[in-house]
């Protein structure tokens, strides 16, 4: 069995990476198919009523300021919207969809989008890549950059680690401070800046974001009819999470703050919605609720496990790196007693005495559209207003820590894939590095 690509000229044309085609066998392994509750240090099978009762007894005894929630990289927008509403009802401002701590500005949509659109790569005549390895972080998008290179008359530059991107480029250097002195070639009409997560998920990420904005404004990356300021995401859920506002409320803590507070005993309850890419050792003695579809890192730390549905097992909304709202439809049902994620949160809300105001998926989506009109336009990109963003500050002259160490295992599904395990053994441990988009 394999996944076949959808024909979509604006996004992937007819392409899909080999990983995208073959990692789907991970959907059959290490699945969570029933609730669990930790009793005397060990996770034991439980009914939904028992799992909800365990959560309710803890949550009702804790003030909202000591409750937090983190959303993972594969979560649908409906689930994040529902959990945000539940956290608000519980009085908690502590929530974040940025597991890696990326310094994205949720108040300015243009600050976190691939604003030119993926197809806009073909219009660019100068491309500067900063803190990103697009070949591994977005292979199909990287193929579009290669396509643009093959057409000729384009200048490509790179700030970061020297990489094999399948096309030649001018190497500017390793550190982000070099961005301040960058300019597109004289006569460039459509310059593009691609900013990766390695540039933003660092302590000086907000300052790098601000400097990138200033450079873009000064160098013609932003002008009438053209916005070449592009953020390249590595998480399928990230833009959707920012669009539903799954970020700290007034006085709330972000990912780093939540983990630090949990470690010091200042956060008593942490809700992990498919959040598996955090350091769970930093959760300290917090009571951890894990909702997800695989027995991955978050589930191992949980005190209560709520089995959710993978993306193939539910109808869900996702927003890609360019801000295109897309709908995934259910192909199969989730295993065992697992349920769709928004429905789990809706049922839990009633158990904790904070019943959410909807009973159907359509009602959830109506709430999303009311909260943010971008969700009303499926399969289209809503242009974002350009406004100031980022925070001025000092930038460290240190290299980037790229988010993908092993291309073949980046999430709970691919980590559970036997095919990806074989690829890791052959291509990573064997010293090879092909990704299925090699030129």
Short mmCIF file of C-alpha atoms in Angstrom, two decimals:
data_model
loop_
_atom_site.label_atom_id
_atom_site.label_comp_id
_atom_site.label_asym_id
_atom_site.label_seq_id
_atom_site.Cartn_x
_atom_site.Cartn_y
_atom_site.Cartn_z
CA UNK A 1 0.00 0.00 0.00
CA UNK A 2 1.14 3.56 -0.68
CA UNK A 3 -0.20 7.11 -0.70
CA UNK A 4 -0.73 8.74 -4.08
CA UNK A 5 -0.48 12.52 -4.56
CA UNK A 6 -3.41 14.70 -5.37
CA UNK A 7 -2.93 16.66 -8.60
CA UNK A 8 -2.71 20.28 -7.48
CA UNK A 9 -0.71 22.63 -9.69
CA UNK A 10 -0.66 25.39 -7.07
CA UNK A 11 0.87 23.22 -4.34
CA UNK A 12 2.59 19.99 -5.33
CA UNK A 13 1.79 19.72 -9.06
CA UNK A 14 1.83 15.90 -9.42
CA UNK A 15 4.70 15.22 -6.99
CA UNK A 16 5.06 13.49 -3.62
CA UNK A 17 8.26 12.44 -1.86
CA UNK A 18 9.04 8.76 -1.34
CA UNK A 19 8.56 9.25 2.40
CA UNK A 20 5.12 10.73 1.82
CA UNK A 21 4.19 7.73 -0.30
CA UNK A 22 5.46 4.94 1.92
CA UNK A 23 5.46 6.03 5.59
CA UNK A 24 1.75 5.17 5.79
CA UNK A 25 2.50 1.68 7.17
CA UNK A 26 3.22 3.51 10.43
CA UNK A 27 -0.55 3.99 10.75
CA UNK A 28 -0.86 0.27 11.55
CA UNK A 29 1.75 0.10 14.32
CA UNK A 30 1.93 1.26 17.96
CA UNK A 31 -1.62 2.58 17.86
CA UNK A 32 -3.57 3.79 20.86
CA UNK A 33 -6.97 2.11 20.66
CA UNK A 34 -8.36 2.52 24.19
CA UNK A 35 -8.06 4.92 27.12
CA UNK A 36 -5.47 4.35 29.85
CA UNK A 37 -5.12 5.66 33.40
CA UNK A 38 -1.93 5.48 35.45
CA UNK A 39 -2.50 3.58 38.69
CA UNK A 40 0.34 3.07 41.17
CA UNK A 41 2.85 4.16 38.56
CA UNK A 42 1.59 1.90 35.77
CA UNK A 43 -0.73 2.64 32.86
CA UNK A 44 -3.78 0.40 32.93
CA UNK A 45 -6.66 0.08 30.43
CA UNK A 46 -9.73 2.11 31.35
CA UNK A 47 -13.15 3.03 30.03
CA UNK A 48 -13.82 6.48 28.65
CA UNK A 49 -15.87 7.27 31.76
CA UNK A 50 -12.98 6.25 34.03
CA UNK A 51 -10.47 8.29 32.03
CA UNK A 52 -12.71 11.37 32.09
CA UNK A 53 -13.36 10.94 35.81
CA UNK A 54 -9.61 10.81 36.52
CA UNK A 55 -9.08 14.03 34.58
CA UNK A 56 -12.10 15.77 36.10
CA UNK A 57 -11.03 15.00 39.67
CA UNK A 58 -7.65 16.57 39.01
CA UNK A 59 -8.72 19.55 36.90
CA UNK A 60 -11.55 20.61 39.19
CA UNK A 61 -9.08 20.88 42.08
CA UNK A 62 -6.58 23.07 40.21
CA UNK A 63 -6.91 26.79 39.37
CA UNK A 64 -6.81 27.68 35.68
CA UNK A 65 -3.47 29.44 36.00
CA UNK A 66 -1.88 26.08 36.87
CA UNK A 67 -3.27 24.28 33.79
CA UNK A 68 -1.55 24.33 30.39
CA UNK A 69 -1.97 22.78 26.93
CA UNK A 70 0.42 22.09 24.06
CA UNK A 71 -0.65 21.08 20.55
CA UNK A 72 1.50 18.86 18.34
CA UNK A 73 2.57 19.01 14.72
CA UNK A 74 -0.12 16.76 13.15
CA UNK A 75 -3.25 18.07 14.88
CA UNK A 76 -6.28 19.23 12.90
CA UNK A 77 -7.56 22.77 13.35
CA UNK A 78 -10.93 21.58 14.75
CA UNK A 79 -9.26 19.83 17.68
CA UNK A 80 -7.06 22.83 18.49
CA UNK A 81 -10.05 25.16 18.31
CA UNK A 82 -12.01 22.94 20.71
CA UNK A 83 -9.12 22.59 23.16
CA UNK A 84 -8.49 26.31 23.12
CA UNK A 85 -12.11 26.89 24.05
CA UNK A 86 -11.89 24.34 26.85
CA UNK A 87 -8.72 25.92 28.25
CA UNK A 88 -10.37 29.34 28.14
CA UNK A 89 -13.41 27.96 29.99
CA UNK A 90 -11.08 26.51 32.62
CA UNK A 91 -9.43 29.92 33.05
CA UNK A 92 -6.07 28.92 31.56
CA UNK A 93 -4.12 31.32 29.31
CA UNK A 94 -1.24 28.84 29.03
CA UNK A 95 -1.36 27.20 25.62
CA UNK A 96 0.87 26.97 22.56
CA UNK A 97 1.00 25.19 19.20
CA UNK A 98 4.71 25.92 18.72
CA UNK A 99 6.37 22.85 20.24
CA UNK A 100 9.77 24.04 19.03
CA UNK A 101 9.33 27.50 20.55
CA UNK A 102 9.51 29.24 17.16
CA UNK A 103 9.25 33.03 17.55
CA UNK A 104 6.35 33.48 15.16
CA UNK A 105 4.06 36.46 15.71
CA UNK A 106 0.47 35.16 15.93
CA UNK A 107 -0.91 38.70 15.74
CA UNK A 108 0.42 39.30 12.19
CA UNK A 109 -0.50 36.54 9.74
CA UNK A 110 2.01 37.74 7.14
CA UNK A 111 4.78 37.02 9.65
CA UNK A 112 4.19 33.27 9.55
CA UNK A 113 3.12 32.54 5.97
CA UNK A 114 4.87 31.60 2.75
CA UNK A 115 3.39 34.79 1.37
CA UNK A 116 4.34 34.42 -2.30
CA UNK A 117 2.57 31.10 -2.43
CA UNK A 118 4.41 27.92 -3.37
CA UNK A 119 3.76 28.52 -7.07
CA UNK A 120 5.25 31.99 -6.60
CA UNK A 121 8.68 30.39 -6.48
CA UNK A 122 8.50 30.21 -10.26
CA UNK A 123 8.19 34.00 -10.47
CA UNK A 124 11.23 34.72 -8.27
CA UNK A 125 14.48 35.90 -9.87
CA UNK A 126 16.49 35.86 -6.62
CA UNK A 127 16.02 33.48 -3.67
CA UNK A 128 17.78 33.68 -0.31
CA UNK A 129 17.31 30.70 2.03
CA UNK A 130 17.98 31.39 5.71
CA UNK A 131 18.04 28.68 8.39
CA UNK A 132 16.23 26.10 6.31
CA UNK A 133 17.06 22.80 4.61
CA UNK A 134 14.15 22.68 2.15
CA UNK A 135 15.30 19.40 0.62
CA UNK A 136 14.54 17.60 3.89
CA UNK A 137 12.01 19.95 5.44
CA UNK A 138 9.81 20.28 2.33
CA UNK A 139 11.05 18.03 -0.50
CA UNK A 140 8.24 18.84 -2.92
CA UNK A 141 8.67 22.58 -2.40
CA UNK A 142 12.40 22.12 -2.89
CA UNK A 143 11.66 20.42 -6.20
CA UNK A 144 9.85 23.63 -7.21
CA UNK A 145 12.99 25.64 -6.39
CA UNK A 146 15.04 23.21 -8.48
CA UNK A 147 12.54 23.61 -11.32
CA UNK A 148 13.02 27.37 -11.11
CA UNK A 149 16.81 26.94 -11.21
CA UNK A 150 16.59 24.74 -14.31
CA UNK A 151 14.67 27.48 -16.14
CA UNK A 152 17.62 29.81 -15.60
CA UNK A 153 18.02 33.51 -14.79
CA UNK A 154 17.71 33.09 -11.02
CA UNK A 155 20.19 33.74 -8.24
CA UNK A 156 20.00 31.46 -5.17
CA UNK A 157 21.79 32.15 -1.90
CA UNK A 158 22.06 30.26 1.40
CA UNK A 159 22.73 31.31 4.97
CA UNK A 160 23.27 28.31 7.22
CA UNK A 161 24.99 24.99 7.03
CA UNK A 162 26.41 23.97 3.65
CA UNK A 163 23.84 21.56 2.21
CA UNK A 164 23.19 19.45 -0.87
CA UNK A 165 19.97 21.01 -2.13
CA UNK A 166 20.14 19.43 -5.64
CA UNK A 167 20.90 22.84 -7.23
CA UNK A 168 23.87 25.22 -6.98
CA UNK A 169 23.76 28.32 -4.80
CA UNK A 170 25.94 31.13 -3.52
CA UNK A 171 27.01 30.34 0.02
CA UNK A 172 26.76 33.50 2.13
CA UNK A 173 27.87 31.98 5.44
CA UNK A 174 26.74 30.02 8.47
CA UNK A 175 25.27 32.58 10.88
CA UNK A 176 22.05 34.66 10.84
CA UNK A 177 23.76 38.00 11.53
CA UNK A 178 24.99 37.91 7.92
CA UNK A 179 21.42 38.54 6.75
CA UNK A 180 21.76 42.22 7.64
CA UNK A 181 24.23 42.76 4.80
CA UNK A 182 22.36 40.81 2.12
CA UNK A 183 20.91 42.45 -0.97
CA UNK A 184 19.38 40.91 -4.11
CA UNK A 185 21.28 41.27 -7.39
CA UNK A 186 20.91 44.64 -9.08
CA UNK A 187 17.86 44.72 -11.31
CA UNK A 188 16.03 41.95 -9.44
CA UNK A 189 12.28 42.40 -9.85
CA UNK A 190 10.96 39.55 -7.71
CA UNK A 191 13.38 38.76 -4.86
CA UNK A 192 12.37 36.11 -2.33
CA UNK A 193 13.47 35.37 1.22
CA UNK A 194 12.76 31.92 2.70
CA UNK A 195 13.07 31.79 6.48
CA UNK A 196 13.21 28.39 8.17
CA UNK A 197 12.45 27.09 11.64
CA UNK A 198 16.15 26.77 12.50
CA UNK A 199 16.28 30.56 12.31
CA UNK A 200 13.18 31.12 14.44
CA UNK A 201 13.28 28.37 17.08
CA UNK A 202 16.24 29.84 18.96
CA UNK A 203 16.44 32.31 21.85
CA UNK A 204 17.09 35.17 19.40
CA UNK A 205 14.38 34.01 16.97
CA UNK A 206 12.20 37.10 17.46
CA UNK A 207 15.16 39.37 16.68
CA UNK A 208 15.98 37.33 13.54
CA UNK A 209 12.34 37.62 12.46
CA UNK A 210 12.43 41.39 12.94
CA UNK A 211 15.70 41.74 11.02
CA UNK A 212 14.35 39.55 8.19
CA UNK A 213 11.31 41.82 7.94
CA UNK A 214 13.48 44.95 7.77
CA UNK A 215 15.77 43.45 5.14
CA UNK A 216 12.73 42.37 3.12
CA UNK A 217 11.24 45.85 3.24
CA UNK A 218 14.52 47.55 2.32
CA UNK A 219 15.45 45.20 -0.52
CA UNK A 220 12.25 45.11 -2.54
CA UNK A 221 11.05 41.75 -1.28
CA UNK A 222 7.83 43.55 -0.31
CA UNK A 223 6.25 45.82 -2.92
CA UNK A 224 3.04 46.41 -4.82
CA UNK A 225 1.99 43.17 -6.45
CA UNK A 226 4.71 41.06 -4.84
CA UNK A 227 5.37 39.67 -1.37
CA UNK A 228 8.41 37.41 -1.36
CA UNK A 229 8.71 37.12 2.44
CA UNK A 230 8.24 33.43 3.11
CA UNK A 231 8.28 31.32 6.26
CA UNK A 232 8.79 27.61 5.62
CA UNK A 233 7.10 25.47 8.25
CA UNK A 234 8.03 21.93 9.25
CA UNK A 235 4.79 21.19 11.14
CA UNK A 236 1.54 20.38 9.31
CA UNK A 237 -0.53 21.82 12.17
CA UNK A 238 1.41 25.03 12.77
CA UNK A 239 -0.36 27.55 10.54
CA UNK A 240 -3.78 26.17 11.48
CA UNK A 241 -2.88 26.45 15.16
CA UNK A 242 -1.80 30.06 14.75
CA UNK A 243 -4.95 30.82 12.76
CA UNK A 244 -7.24 29.44 15.49
CA UNK A 245 -5.22 31.33 18.10
CA UNK A 246 -3.74 28.35 19.93
CA UNK A 247 -1.17 30.64 21.53
CA UNK A 248 -0.76 32.15 25.01
CA UNK A 249 -3.54 34.41 26.20
CA UNK A 250 -3.01 37.56 28.24
CA UNK A 251 -0.36 36.79 30.84
CA UNK A 252 -0.09 33.22 29.60
CA UNK A 253 2.99 31.05 29.14
CA UNK A 254 4.37 29.77 25.84
CA UNK A 255 5.99 26.37 25.31
CA UNK A 256 9.27 27.27 27.02
CA UNK A 257 7.39 28.93 29.86
CA UNK A 258 5.04 25.99 30.32
CA UNK A 259 7.88 23.47 30.50
CA UNK A 260 9.89 25.66 32.86
CA UNK A 261 6.89 26.21 35.14
CA UNK A 262 5.98 22.51 35.12
CA UNK A 263 9.52 21.63 36.10
CA UNK A 264 9.32 24.03 39.05
CA UNK A 265 5.90 22.79 40.16
CA UNK A 266 4.08 25.96 39.10
CA UNK A 267 1.98 24.12 36.48
CA UNK A 268 0.03 21.18 37.88
CA UNK A 269 -1.78 19.87 34.78
CA UNK A 270 -0.46 19.69 31.21
CA UNK A 271 -2.68 18.62 28.30
CA UNK A 272 -0.64 17.25 25.39
CA UNK A 273 -2.74 17.23 22.22
CA UNK A 274 -0.57 15.07 19.99
CA UNK A 275 2.51 16.85 21.35
CA UNK A 276 5.40 14.41 21.01
CA UNK A 277 8.34 16.64 20.07
CA UNK A 278 8.91 18.23 23.48
CA UNK A 279 11.33 17.14 26.20
CA UNK A 280 8.88 15.32 28.46
CA UNK A 281 11.51 15.15 31.22
CA UNK A 282 10.86 18.86 31.74
CA UNK A 283 7.26 18.21 32.77
CA UNK A 284 8.38 17.46 36.31
CA UNK A 285 5.61 16.11 38.52
CA UNK A 286 2.76 17.60 36.51
CA UNK A 287 -0.36 15.53 35.86
CA UNK A 288 -0.16 14.84 32.11
CA UNK A 289 -3.10 14.16 29.81
CA UNK A 290 -2.07 12.83 26.41
CA UNK A 291 -4.50 12.75 23.51
CA UNK A 292 -3.19 11.22 20.31
CA UNK A 293 -3.09 8.22 18.01
CA UNK A 294 0.31 6.59 18.65
CA UNK A 295 2.11 5.29 21.69
CA UNK A 296 4.92 7.77 21.20
CA UNK A 297 6.86 10.07 23.55
CA UNK A 298 3.89 11.96 24.97
CA UNK A 299 1.94 8.80 25.74
CA UNK A 300 4.88 7.31 27.63
CA UNK A 301 4.81 10.24 30.07
CA UNK A 302 1.02 10.44 30.43
CA UNK A 303 -1.09 9.89 33.54
CA UNK A 304 -4.20 9.58 31.34
CA UNK A 305 -4.25 8.61 27.66
CA UNK A 306 -7.16 9.50 25.40
CA UNK A 307 -6.94 7.64 22.05
CA UNK A 308 -7.56 9.93 19.08
CA UNK A 309 -7.76 9.51 15.32
CA UNK A 310 -4.97 9.88 12.77
CA UNK A 311 -5.42 12.19 9.78
CA UNK A 312 -6.70 9.33 7.61
CA UNK A 313 -9.41 8.48 10.13
CA UNK A 314 -11.29 11.75 10.46
CA UNK A 315 -12.50 14.73 8.53
CA UNK A 316 -10.17 17.55 9.48
CA UNK A 317 -8.98 20.99 8.42
CA UNK A 318 -5.31 21.81 7.90
CA UNK A 319 -3.63 25.00 6.72
CA UNK A 320 -0.41 24.67 4.75
CA UNK A 321 2.69 26.85 4.90
CA UNK A 322 1.28 29.38 2.41
CA UNK A 323 -1.98 29.75 4.37
CA UNK A 324 -4.10 27.56 2.10
CA UNK A 325 -7.03 26.04 4.05
CA UNK A 326 -7.43 22.39 3.05
CA UNK A 327 -9.81 19.65 4.09
CA UNK A 328 -8.82 16.02 4.68
CA UNK A 329 -11.62 13.46 4.52
CA UNK A 330 -11.86 10.20 6.43
CA UNK A 331 -10.65 7.14 4.50
CA UNK A 332 -10.98 4.55 7.30
CA UNK A 333 -12.28 4.45 10.86
CA UNK A 334 -9.94 4.76 13.86
CA UNK A 335 -9.02 1.50 15.62
CA UNK A 336 -10.79 0.12 18.68
CA UNK A 337 -12.29 2.74 20.98
CA UNK A 338 -10.34 5.66 19.49
CA UNK A 339 -12.45 8.69 18.57
CA UNK A 340 -12.21 11.87 16.55
CA UNK A 341 -10.28 14.46 18.52
CA UNK A 342 -12.79 17.31 18.60
CA UNK A 343 -15.43 14.85 19.89
CA UNK A 344 -13.12 13.70 22.71
CA UNK A 345 -12.61 17.28 23.85
CA UNK A 346 -16.34 18.01 23.61
CA UNK A 347 -17.15 14.97 25.78
CA UNK A 348 -14.42 15.84 28.27
CA UNK A 349 -15.69 19.40 28.56
CA UNK A 350 -18.98 18.09 29.89
CA UNK A 351 -17.20 15.80 32.36
CA UNK A 352 -15.25 18.71 33.84
CA UNK A 353 -18.34 20.92 34.04
CA UNK A 354 -17.39 23.27 31.18
CA UNK A 355 -19.61 22.00 28.37
CA UNK A 356 -18.62 23.39 24.97
CA UNK A 357 -21.42 24.90 22.84
CA UNK A 358 -21.55 22.43 19.95
CA UNK A 359 -22.52 18.84 19.26
CA UNK A 360 -21.50 18.34 15.61
CA UNK A 361 -18.44 18.87 13.47
CA UNK A 362 -20.33 21.42 11.38
CA UNK A 363 -20.99 23.46 14.50
CA UNK A 364 -17.28 23.38 15.39
CA UNK A 365 -16.40 24.61 11.92
CA UNK A 366 -18.99 27.34 12.12
CA UNK A 367 -17.28 28.52 15.30
CA UNK A 368 -13.92 28.48 13.55
CA UNK A 369 -15.24 30.59 10.68
CA UNK A 370 -16.74 33.04 13.14
CA UNK A 371 -13.45 33.30 15.04
CA UNK A 372 -11.32 33.65 11.89
CA UNK A 373 -12.83 34.19 8.41
CA UNK A 374 -9.85 32.53 6.67
CA UNK A 375 -11.48 29.17 7.45
CA UNK A 376 -14.40 30.04 5.18
CA UNK A 377 -12.29 29.88 2.01
CA UNK A 378 -11.28 26.29 1.22
CA UNK A 379 -8.42 25.56 -1.18
CA UNK A 380 -7.60 29.23 -1.63
CA UNK A 381 -4.99 31.52 -0.13
CA UNK A 382 -6.21 34.62 1.68
CA UNK A 383 -3.58 37.33 1.31
CA UNK A 384 -2.28 38.57 4.64
CA UNK A 385 -1.94 42.23 5.52
CA UNK A 386 1.66 43.38 5.87
CA UNK A 387 2.34 45.01 9.24
CA UNK A 388 5.36 45.36 11.55
CA UNK A 389 6.36 42.21 13.44
CA UNK A 390 9.29 40.73 15.31
CA UNK A 391 11.25 42.20 18.22
CA UNK A 392 14.50 44.10 17.77
CA UNK A 393 17.42 42.73 19.72
CA UNK A 394 20.88 41.24 19.52
CA UNK A 395 21.50 38.27 17.26
CA UNK A 396 24.01 35.60 18.14
CA UNK A 397 26.70 34.85 15.56
CA UNK A 398 26.20 31.12 16.00
CA UNK A 399 25.11 28.51 13.47
CA UNK A 400 21.69 26.95 13.16
CA UNK A 401 20.39 23.81 14.84
CA UNK A 402 18.26 22.26 12.09
CA UNK A 403 15.04 20.58 13.25
CA UNK A 404 15.32 17.45 11.12
CA UNK A 405 18.08 15.08 12.18
CA UNK A 406 16.65 12.01 10.49
CA UNK A 407 14.49 12.80 7.46
CA UNK A 408 12.77 9.42 7.60
CA UNK A 409 11.55 9.71 11.22
CA UNK A 410 10.09 13.08 12.15
CA UNK A 411 6.69 12.32 13.75
CA UNK A 412 4.79 9.52 15.52
CA UNK A 413 3.59 7.96 12.25
CA UNK A 414 6.97 7.81 10.52
CA UNK A 415 8.66 6.67 13.72
CA UNK A 416 6.24 3.72 13.80
CA UNK A 417 6.82 2.88 10.13
CA UNK A 418 8.80 -0.28 9.39
CA UNK A 419 9.55 1.10 5.92
CA UNK A 420 11.01 4.28 7.39
CA UNK A 421 13.00 2.18 9.88
CA UNK A 422 14.53 0.33 6.94
CA UNK A 423 15.25 3.62 5.19
CA UNK A 424 16.94 4.92 8.33
CA UNK A 425 19.12 1.85 8.54
CA UNK A 426 20.04 1.97 4.86
CA UNK A 427 20.31 5.66 4.08
CA UNK A 428 21.08 7.37 7.42
CA UNK A 429 23.13 4.82 9.28
CA UNK A 430 24.65 3.68 5.98
CA UNK A 431 25.76 7.21 5.17
CA UNK A 432 23.51 7.75 2.16
CA UNK A 433 21.10 10.64 1.84
CA UNK A 434 18.57 10.37 -0.95
CA UNK A 435 15.05 11.62 -0.21
CA UNK A 436 13.15 10.67 -3.34
CA UNK A 437 13.48 14.15 -4.88
CA UNK A 438 17.13 13.84 -5.86
CA UNK A 439 18.00 15.48 -9.14
#
